[in-house]
mmCIF file of C-alpha atoms and ligand atoms in Angstrom:
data_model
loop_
_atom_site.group_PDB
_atom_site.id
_atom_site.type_symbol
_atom_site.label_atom_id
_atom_site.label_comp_id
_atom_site.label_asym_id
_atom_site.label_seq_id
_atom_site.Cartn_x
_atom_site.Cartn_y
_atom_site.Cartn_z
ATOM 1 C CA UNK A 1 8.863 -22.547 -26.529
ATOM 2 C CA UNK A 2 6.615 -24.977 -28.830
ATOM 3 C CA UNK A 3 4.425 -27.405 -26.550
ATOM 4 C CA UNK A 4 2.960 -30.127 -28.214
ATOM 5 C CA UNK A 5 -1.017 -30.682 -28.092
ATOM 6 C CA UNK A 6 -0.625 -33.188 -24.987
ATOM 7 C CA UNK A 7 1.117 -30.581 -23.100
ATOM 8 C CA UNK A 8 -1.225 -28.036 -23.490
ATOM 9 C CA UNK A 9 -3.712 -30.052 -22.568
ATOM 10 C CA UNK A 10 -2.301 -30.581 -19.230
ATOM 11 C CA UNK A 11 -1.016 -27.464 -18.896
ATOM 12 C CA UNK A 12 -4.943 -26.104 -19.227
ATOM 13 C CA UNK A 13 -6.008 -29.120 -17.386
ATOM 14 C CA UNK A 14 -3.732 -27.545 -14.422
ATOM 15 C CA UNK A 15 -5.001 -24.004 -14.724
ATOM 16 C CA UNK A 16 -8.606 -24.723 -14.700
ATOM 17 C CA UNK A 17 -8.031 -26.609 -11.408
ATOM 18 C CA UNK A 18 -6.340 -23.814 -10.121
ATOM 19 C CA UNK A 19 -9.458 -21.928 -10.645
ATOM 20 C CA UNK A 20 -11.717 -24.285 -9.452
ATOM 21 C CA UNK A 21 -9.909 -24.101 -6.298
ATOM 22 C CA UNK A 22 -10.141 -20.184 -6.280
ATOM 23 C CA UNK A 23 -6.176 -20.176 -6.592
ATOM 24 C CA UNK A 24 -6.327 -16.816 -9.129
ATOM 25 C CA UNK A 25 -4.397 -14.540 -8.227
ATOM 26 C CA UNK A 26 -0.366 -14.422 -7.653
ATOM 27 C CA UNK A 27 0.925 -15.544 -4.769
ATOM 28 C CA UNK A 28 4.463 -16.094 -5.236
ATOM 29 C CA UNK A 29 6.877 -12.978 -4.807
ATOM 30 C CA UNK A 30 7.669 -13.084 -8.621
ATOM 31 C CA UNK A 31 6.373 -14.645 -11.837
ATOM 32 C CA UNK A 32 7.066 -18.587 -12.113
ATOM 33 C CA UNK A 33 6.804 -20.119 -15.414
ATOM 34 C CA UNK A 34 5.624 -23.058 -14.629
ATOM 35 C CA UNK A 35 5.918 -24.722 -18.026
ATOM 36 C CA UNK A 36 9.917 -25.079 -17.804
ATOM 37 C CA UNK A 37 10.391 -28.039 -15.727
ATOM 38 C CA UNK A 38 8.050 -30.136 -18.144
ATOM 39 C CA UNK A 39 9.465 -28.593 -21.181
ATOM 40 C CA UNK A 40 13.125 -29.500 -19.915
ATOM 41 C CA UNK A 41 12.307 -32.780 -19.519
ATOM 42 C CA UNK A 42 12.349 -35.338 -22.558
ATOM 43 C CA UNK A 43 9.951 -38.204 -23.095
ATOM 44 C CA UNK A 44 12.835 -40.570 -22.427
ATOM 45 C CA UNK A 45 14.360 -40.834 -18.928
ATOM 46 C CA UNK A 46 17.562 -39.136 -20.390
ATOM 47 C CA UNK A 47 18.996 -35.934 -18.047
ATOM 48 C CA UNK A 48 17.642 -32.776 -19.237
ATOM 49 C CA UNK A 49 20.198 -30.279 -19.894
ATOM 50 C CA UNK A 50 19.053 -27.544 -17.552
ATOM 51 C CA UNK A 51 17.153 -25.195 -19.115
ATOM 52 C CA UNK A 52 18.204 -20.901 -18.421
ATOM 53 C CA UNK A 53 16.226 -19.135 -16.569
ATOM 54 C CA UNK A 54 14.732 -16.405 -18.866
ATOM 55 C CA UNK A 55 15.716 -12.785 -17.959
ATOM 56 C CA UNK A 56 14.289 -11.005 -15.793
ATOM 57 C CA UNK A 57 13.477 -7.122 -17.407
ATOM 58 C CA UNK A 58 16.500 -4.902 -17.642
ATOM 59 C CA UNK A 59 16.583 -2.443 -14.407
ATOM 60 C CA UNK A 60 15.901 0.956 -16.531
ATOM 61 C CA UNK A 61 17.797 2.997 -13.125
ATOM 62 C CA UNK A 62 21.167 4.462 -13.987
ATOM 63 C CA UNK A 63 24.370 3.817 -12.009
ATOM 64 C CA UNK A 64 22.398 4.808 -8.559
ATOM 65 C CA UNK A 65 21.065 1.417 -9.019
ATOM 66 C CA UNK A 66 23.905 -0.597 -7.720
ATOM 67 C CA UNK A 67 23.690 1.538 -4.032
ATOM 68 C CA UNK A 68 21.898 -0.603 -1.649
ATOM 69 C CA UNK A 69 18.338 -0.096 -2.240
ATOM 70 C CA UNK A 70 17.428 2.197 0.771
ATOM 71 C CA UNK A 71 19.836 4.115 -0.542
ATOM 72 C CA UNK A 72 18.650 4.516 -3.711
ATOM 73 C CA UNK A 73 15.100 4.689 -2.846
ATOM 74 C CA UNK A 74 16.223 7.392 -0.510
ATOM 75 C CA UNK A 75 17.519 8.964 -3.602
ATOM 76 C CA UNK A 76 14.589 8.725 -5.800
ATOM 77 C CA UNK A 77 12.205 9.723 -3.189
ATOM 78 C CA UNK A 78 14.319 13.040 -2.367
ATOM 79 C CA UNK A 79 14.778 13.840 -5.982
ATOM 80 C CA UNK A 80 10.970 13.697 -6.314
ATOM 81 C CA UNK A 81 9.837 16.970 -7.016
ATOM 82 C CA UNK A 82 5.842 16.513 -7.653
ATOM 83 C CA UNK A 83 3.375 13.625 -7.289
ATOM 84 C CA UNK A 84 3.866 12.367 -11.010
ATOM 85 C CA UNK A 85 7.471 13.058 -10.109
ATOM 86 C CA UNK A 86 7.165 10.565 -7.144
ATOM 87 C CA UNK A 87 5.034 7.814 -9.126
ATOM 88 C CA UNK A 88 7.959 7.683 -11.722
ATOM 89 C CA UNK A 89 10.257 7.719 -8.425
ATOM 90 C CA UNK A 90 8.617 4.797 -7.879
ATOM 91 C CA UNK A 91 8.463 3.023 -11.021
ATOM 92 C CA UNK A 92 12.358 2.992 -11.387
ATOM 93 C CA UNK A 93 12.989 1.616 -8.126
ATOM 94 C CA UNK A 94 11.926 -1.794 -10.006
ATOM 95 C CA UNK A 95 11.004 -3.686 -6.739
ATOM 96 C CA UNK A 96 9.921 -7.187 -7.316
ATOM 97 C CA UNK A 97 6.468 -6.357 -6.163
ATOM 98 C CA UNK A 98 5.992 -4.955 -8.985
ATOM 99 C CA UNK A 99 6.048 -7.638 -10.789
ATOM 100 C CA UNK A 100 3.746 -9.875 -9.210
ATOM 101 C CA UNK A 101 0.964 -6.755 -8.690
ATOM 102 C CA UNK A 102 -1.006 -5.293 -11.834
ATOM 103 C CA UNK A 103 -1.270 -1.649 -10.650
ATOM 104 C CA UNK A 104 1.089 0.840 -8.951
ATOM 105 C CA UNK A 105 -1.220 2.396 -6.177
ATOM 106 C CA UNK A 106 -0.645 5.968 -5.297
ATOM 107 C CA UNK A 107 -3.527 8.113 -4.000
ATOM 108 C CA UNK A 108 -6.713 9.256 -4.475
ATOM 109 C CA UNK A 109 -8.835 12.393 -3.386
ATOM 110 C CA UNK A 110 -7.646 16.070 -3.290
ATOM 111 C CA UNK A 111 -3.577 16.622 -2.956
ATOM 112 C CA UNK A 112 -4.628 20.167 -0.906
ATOM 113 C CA UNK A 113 -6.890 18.998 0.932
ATOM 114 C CA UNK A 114 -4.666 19.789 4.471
ATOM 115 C CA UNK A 115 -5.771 15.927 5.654
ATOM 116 C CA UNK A 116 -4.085 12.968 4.533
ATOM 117 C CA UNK A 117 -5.430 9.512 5.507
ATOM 118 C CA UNK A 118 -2.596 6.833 5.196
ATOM 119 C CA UNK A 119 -3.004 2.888 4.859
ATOM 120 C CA UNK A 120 -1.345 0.207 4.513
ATOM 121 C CA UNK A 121 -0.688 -1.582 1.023
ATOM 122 C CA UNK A 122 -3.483 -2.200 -1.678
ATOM 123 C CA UNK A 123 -5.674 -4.901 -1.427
ATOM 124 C CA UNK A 124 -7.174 -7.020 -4.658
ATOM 125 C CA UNK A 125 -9.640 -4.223 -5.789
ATOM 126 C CA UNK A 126 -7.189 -1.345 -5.303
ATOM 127 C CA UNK A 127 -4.783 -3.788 -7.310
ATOM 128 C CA UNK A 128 -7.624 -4.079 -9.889
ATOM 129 C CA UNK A 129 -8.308 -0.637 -9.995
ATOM 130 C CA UNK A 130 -4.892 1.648 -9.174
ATOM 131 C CA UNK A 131 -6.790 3.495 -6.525
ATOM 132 C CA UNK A 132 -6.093 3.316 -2.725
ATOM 133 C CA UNK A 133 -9.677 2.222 -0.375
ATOM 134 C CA UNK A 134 -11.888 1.070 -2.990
ATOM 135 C CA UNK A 135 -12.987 -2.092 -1.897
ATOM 136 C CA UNK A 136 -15.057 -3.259 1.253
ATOM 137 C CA UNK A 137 -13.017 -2.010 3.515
ATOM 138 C CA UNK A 138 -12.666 1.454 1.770
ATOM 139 C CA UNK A 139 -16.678 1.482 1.675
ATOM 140 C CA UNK A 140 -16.510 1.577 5.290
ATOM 141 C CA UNK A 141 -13.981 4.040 5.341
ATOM 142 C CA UNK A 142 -15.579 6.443 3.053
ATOM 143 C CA UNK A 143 -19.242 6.007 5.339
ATOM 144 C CA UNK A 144 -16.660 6.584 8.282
ATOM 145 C CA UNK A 145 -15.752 9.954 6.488
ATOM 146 C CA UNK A 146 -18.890 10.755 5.595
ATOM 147 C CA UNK A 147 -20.123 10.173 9.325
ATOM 148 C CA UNK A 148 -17.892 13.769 10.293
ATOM 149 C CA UNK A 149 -18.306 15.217 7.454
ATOM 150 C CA UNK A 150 -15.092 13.939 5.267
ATOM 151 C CA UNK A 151 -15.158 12.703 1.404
ATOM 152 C CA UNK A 152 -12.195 11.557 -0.618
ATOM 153 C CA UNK A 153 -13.187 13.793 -3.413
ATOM 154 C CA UNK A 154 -13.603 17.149 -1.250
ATOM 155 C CA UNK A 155 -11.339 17.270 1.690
ATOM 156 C CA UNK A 156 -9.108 13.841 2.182
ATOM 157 C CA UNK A 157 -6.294 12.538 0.386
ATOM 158 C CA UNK A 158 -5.535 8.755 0.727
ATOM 159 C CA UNK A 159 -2.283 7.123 0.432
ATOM 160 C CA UNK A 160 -0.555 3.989 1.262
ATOM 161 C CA UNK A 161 2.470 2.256 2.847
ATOM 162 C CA UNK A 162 3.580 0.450 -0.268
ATOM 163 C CA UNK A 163 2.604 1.240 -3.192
ATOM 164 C CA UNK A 164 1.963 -2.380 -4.334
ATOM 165 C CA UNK A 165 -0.479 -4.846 -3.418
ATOM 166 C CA UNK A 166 1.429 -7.580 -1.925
ATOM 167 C CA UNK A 167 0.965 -11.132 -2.977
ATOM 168 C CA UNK A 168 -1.943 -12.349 -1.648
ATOM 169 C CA UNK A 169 -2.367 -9.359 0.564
ATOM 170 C CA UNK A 170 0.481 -10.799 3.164
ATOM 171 C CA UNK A 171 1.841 -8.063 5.745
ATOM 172 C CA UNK A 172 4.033 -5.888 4.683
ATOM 173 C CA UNK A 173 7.649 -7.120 5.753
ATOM 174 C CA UNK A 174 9.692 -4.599 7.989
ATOM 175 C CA UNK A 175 12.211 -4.507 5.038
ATOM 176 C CA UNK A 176 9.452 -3.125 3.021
ATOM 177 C CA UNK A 177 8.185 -0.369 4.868
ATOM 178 C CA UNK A 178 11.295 1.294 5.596
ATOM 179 C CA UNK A 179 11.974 1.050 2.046
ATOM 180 C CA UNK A 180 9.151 2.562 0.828
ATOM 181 C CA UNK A 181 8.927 5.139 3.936
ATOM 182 C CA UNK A 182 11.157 7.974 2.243
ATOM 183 C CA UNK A 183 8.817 7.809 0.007
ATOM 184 C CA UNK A 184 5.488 8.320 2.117
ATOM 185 C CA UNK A 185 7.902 11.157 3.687
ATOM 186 C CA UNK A 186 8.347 12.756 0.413
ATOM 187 C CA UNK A 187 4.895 12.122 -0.709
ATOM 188 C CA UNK A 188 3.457 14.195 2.451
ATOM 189 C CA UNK A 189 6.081 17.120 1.853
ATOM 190 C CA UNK A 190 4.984 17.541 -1.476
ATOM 191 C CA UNK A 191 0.987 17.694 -0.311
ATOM 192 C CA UNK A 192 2.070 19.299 3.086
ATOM 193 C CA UNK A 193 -1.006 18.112 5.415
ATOM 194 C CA UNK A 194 -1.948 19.937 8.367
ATOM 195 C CA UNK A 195 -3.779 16.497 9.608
ATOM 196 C CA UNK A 196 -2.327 13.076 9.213
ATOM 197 C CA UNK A 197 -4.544 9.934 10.248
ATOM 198 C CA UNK A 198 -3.030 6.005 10.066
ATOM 199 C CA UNK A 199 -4.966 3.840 9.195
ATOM 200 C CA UNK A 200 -3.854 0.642 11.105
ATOM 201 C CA UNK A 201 -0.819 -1.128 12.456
ATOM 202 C CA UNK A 202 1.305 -1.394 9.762
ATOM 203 C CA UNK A 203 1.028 2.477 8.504
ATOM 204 C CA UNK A 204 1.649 4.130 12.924
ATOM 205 C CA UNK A 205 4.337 1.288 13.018
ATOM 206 C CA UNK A 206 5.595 2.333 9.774
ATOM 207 C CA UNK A 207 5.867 6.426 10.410
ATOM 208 C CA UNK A 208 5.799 6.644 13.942
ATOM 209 C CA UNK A 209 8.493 3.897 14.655
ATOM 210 C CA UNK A 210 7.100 2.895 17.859
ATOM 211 C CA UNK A 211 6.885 -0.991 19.081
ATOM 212 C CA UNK A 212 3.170 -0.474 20.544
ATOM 213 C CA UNK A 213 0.781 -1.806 18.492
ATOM 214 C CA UNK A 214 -2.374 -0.148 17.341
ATOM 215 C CA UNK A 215 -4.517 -0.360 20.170
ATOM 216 C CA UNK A 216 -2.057 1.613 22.012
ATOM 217 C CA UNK A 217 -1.028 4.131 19.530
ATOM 218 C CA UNK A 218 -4.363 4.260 18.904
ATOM 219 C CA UNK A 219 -6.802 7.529 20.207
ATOM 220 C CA UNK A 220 -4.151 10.532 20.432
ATOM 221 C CA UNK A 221 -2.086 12.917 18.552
ATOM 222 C CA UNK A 222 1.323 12.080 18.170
ATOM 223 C CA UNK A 223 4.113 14.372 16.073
ATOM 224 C CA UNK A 224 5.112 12.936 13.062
ATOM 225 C CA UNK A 225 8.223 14.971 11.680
ATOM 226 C CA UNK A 226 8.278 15.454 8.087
ATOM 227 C CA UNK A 227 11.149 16.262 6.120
ATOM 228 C CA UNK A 228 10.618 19.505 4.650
ATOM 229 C CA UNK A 229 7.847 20.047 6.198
ATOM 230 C CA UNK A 230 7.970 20.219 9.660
ATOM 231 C CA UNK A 231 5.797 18.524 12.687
ATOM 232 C CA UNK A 232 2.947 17.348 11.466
ATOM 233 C CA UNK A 233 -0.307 16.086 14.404
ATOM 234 C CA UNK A 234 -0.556 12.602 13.515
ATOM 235 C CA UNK A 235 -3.753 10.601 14.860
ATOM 236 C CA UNK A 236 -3.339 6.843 14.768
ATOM 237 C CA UNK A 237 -6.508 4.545 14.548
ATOM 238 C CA UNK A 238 -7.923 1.721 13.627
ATOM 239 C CA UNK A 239 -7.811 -0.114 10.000
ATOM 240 C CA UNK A 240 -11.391 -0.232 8.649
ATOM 241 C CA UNK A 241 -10.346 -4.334 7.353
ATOM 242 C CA UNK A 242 -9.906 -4.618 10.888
ATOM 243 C CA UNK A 243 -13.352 -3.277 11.806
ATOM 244 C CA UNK A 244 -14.845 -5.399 9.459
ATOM 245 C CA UNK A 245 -13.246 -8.278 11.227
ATOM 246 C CA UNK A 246 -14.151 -6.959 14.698
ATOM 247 C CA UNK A 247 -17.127 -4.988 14.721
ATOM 248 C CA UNK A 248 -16.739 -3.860 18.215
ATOM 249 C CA UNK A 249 -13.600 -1.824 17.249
ATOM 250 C CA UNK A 250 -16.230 0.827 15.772
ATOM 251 C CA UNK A 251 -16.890 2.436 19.300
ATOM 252 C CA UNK A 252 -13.111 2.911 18.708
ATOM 253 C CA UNK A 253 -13.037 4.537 15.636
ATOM 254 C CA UNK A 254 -15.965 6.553 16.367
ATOM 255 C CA UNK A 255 -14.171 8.294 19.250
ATOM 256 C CA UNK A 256 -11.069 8.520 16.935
ATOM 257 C CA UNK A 257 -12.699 10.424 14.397
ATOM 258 C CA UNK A 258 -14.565 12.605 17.272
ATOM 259 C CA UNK A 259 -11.005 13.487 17.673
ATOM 260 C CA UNK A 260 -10.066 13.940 14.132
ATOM 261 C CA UNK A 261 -13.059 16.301 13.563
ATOM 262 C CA UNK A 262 -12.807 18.248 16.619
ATOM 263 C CA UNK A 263 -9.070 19.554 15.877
ATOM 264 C CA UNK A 264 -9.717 20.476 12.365
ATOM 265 C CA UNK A 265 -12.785 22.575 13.771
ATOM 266 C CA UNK A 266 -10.584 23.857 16.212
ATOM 267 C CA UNK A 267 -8.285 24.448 12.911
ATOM 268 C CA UNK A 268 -10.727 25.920 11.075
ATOM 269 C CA UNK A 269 -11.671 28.616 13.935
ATOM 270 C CA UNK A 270 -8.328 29.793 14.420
ATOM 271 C CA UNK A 271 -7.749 30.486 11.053
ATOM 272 C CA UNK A 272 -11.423 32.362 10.386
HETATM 273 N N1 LIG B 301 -6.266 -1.548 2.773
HETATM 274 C C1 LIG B 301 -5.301 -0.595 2.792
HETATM 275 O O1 LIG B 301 -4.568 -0.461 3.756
HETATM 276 N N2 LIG B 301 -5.195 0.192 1.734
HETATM 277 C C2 LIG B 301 -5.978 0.110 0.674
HETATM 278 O O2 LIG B 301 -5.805 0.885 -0.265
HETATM 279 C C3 LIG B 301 -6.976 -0.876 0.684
HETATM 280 C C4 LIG B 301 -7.116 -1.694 1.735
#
């Protein structure tokens, strides 16, 4: 589409307000071209003839595609058969958060590890940077680690929820998470953890698929049944954005990961 030199102009004009008010990142749940309306529209006061909508990318999936999408992620996720397996899984379930995030966010750490630490979505850094926890609220969450003896890149594996930031970091939406649950499921079979932690409301509400929220989940093993795996103990805690928000959650936390640390000591003595 050709825009002549006074269009432009406002077009910029627009874009540096936009920035000026800090509006720079996507919001929307997909792209908007924003030029279309003004580009339909003639100079004179004549109707525009609507203008089409331009096509939205081709969905790459074979037939599968037209099953309703729990279905087919259920599909993707089971047919999964490593962790580049399950990113690829991912990628073809074409879900319009993809589209409106720069980064498909996976994990981070060591897959064998036994200890898998689940949140819930990325946030702007993680989007940024295609790792889970690596903004302020991962800082705290590695210093929590470090605090019993735990480090992404010796003995924890982090994961999300979804595996896209949403826009403007909104909640995930219940459609969402069970969508993208087969394919935490699968993701844990394939790493088989002898630990899980959640990190927050969204992840226990998520996997556990109780109505509580956090602070009641919160502090105690549950059983979290994974497919192809078996029972796996399952501590639920608090999110470390949440801490940051309400520092006097830490006395929490800190008797959460008292927990965590004690039953992979008691782990570790049964097995030596
Ligand atoms: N919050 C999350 O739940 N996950 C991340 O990866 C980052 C922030």
């Amino acid at each position: 589409m050709e825009l002549d030199e006074a269009e432009t102009a406002a077009l910029l004009a627009a874009l540096e307000l936009q920035i000026a008010w800090g509006a720079d990142e996507a919001l929307d749940e997909a792209p908007q071209d924003r030029t279309l309306p003004r580009a339909a529209a003639p100079a004179a006061a004549a109707p525009a003839a609507p203008r089409p909508t331009p096509p939205r990318p081709a969905i790459t999936a074979p037939a599968a595609a037209f099953t309703p999408a729990a279905t087919r992620a259920g599909e993707l996720a089971a047919g999964a058969d490593s962790i580049e397996g399950l990113r690829a899984a991912l990628a073809a379930l074409n879900h319009p958060l993809r589209e409106t995030a720069g980064n498909l966010v996976l994990s981070d750490g060591v897959p064998d590890s036994g200890l898998v630490l689940i949140g819930e979505a990325p946030g702007a850094d993680e989007d940024r940077q295609g790792k889970p926890f690596v903004g302020v609220s991962g800082q705290l969450l590695d210093r929590m680690l470090a605090s019993i003896g735990i480090e992404r890149a010796r003995n924890a594996y982090l994961t999300n929820i979804l595996p896209w930031r949403p826009p403007g970091n909104r909640t995930p939406t219940d459609a969402e998470m069970s969508l993208f649950t087969p394919f935490v499921l699968r993701h844990l079979a394939l790493v088989r953890p002898h630990h899980i932690v959640l990190l927050g409301g969204t992840a226990a509400k998520a996997l556990l698929r109780r109505n509580e929220g956090i602070t009641r989940l919160r502090g105690r093993w549950h059983s979290l049944e994974v497919p192809g795996l078996g029972p796996v103990p399952t501590l639920a805690t608090l999110h470390p954005a949440y801490l940051l928000r309400q520092p006097a959650g830490k006395r929490d936390a800190w008797t959460d990961l008292r927990l965590l640390r004690r039953a992979l000591d008691t782990k570790n003595e049964i097995e030596t």
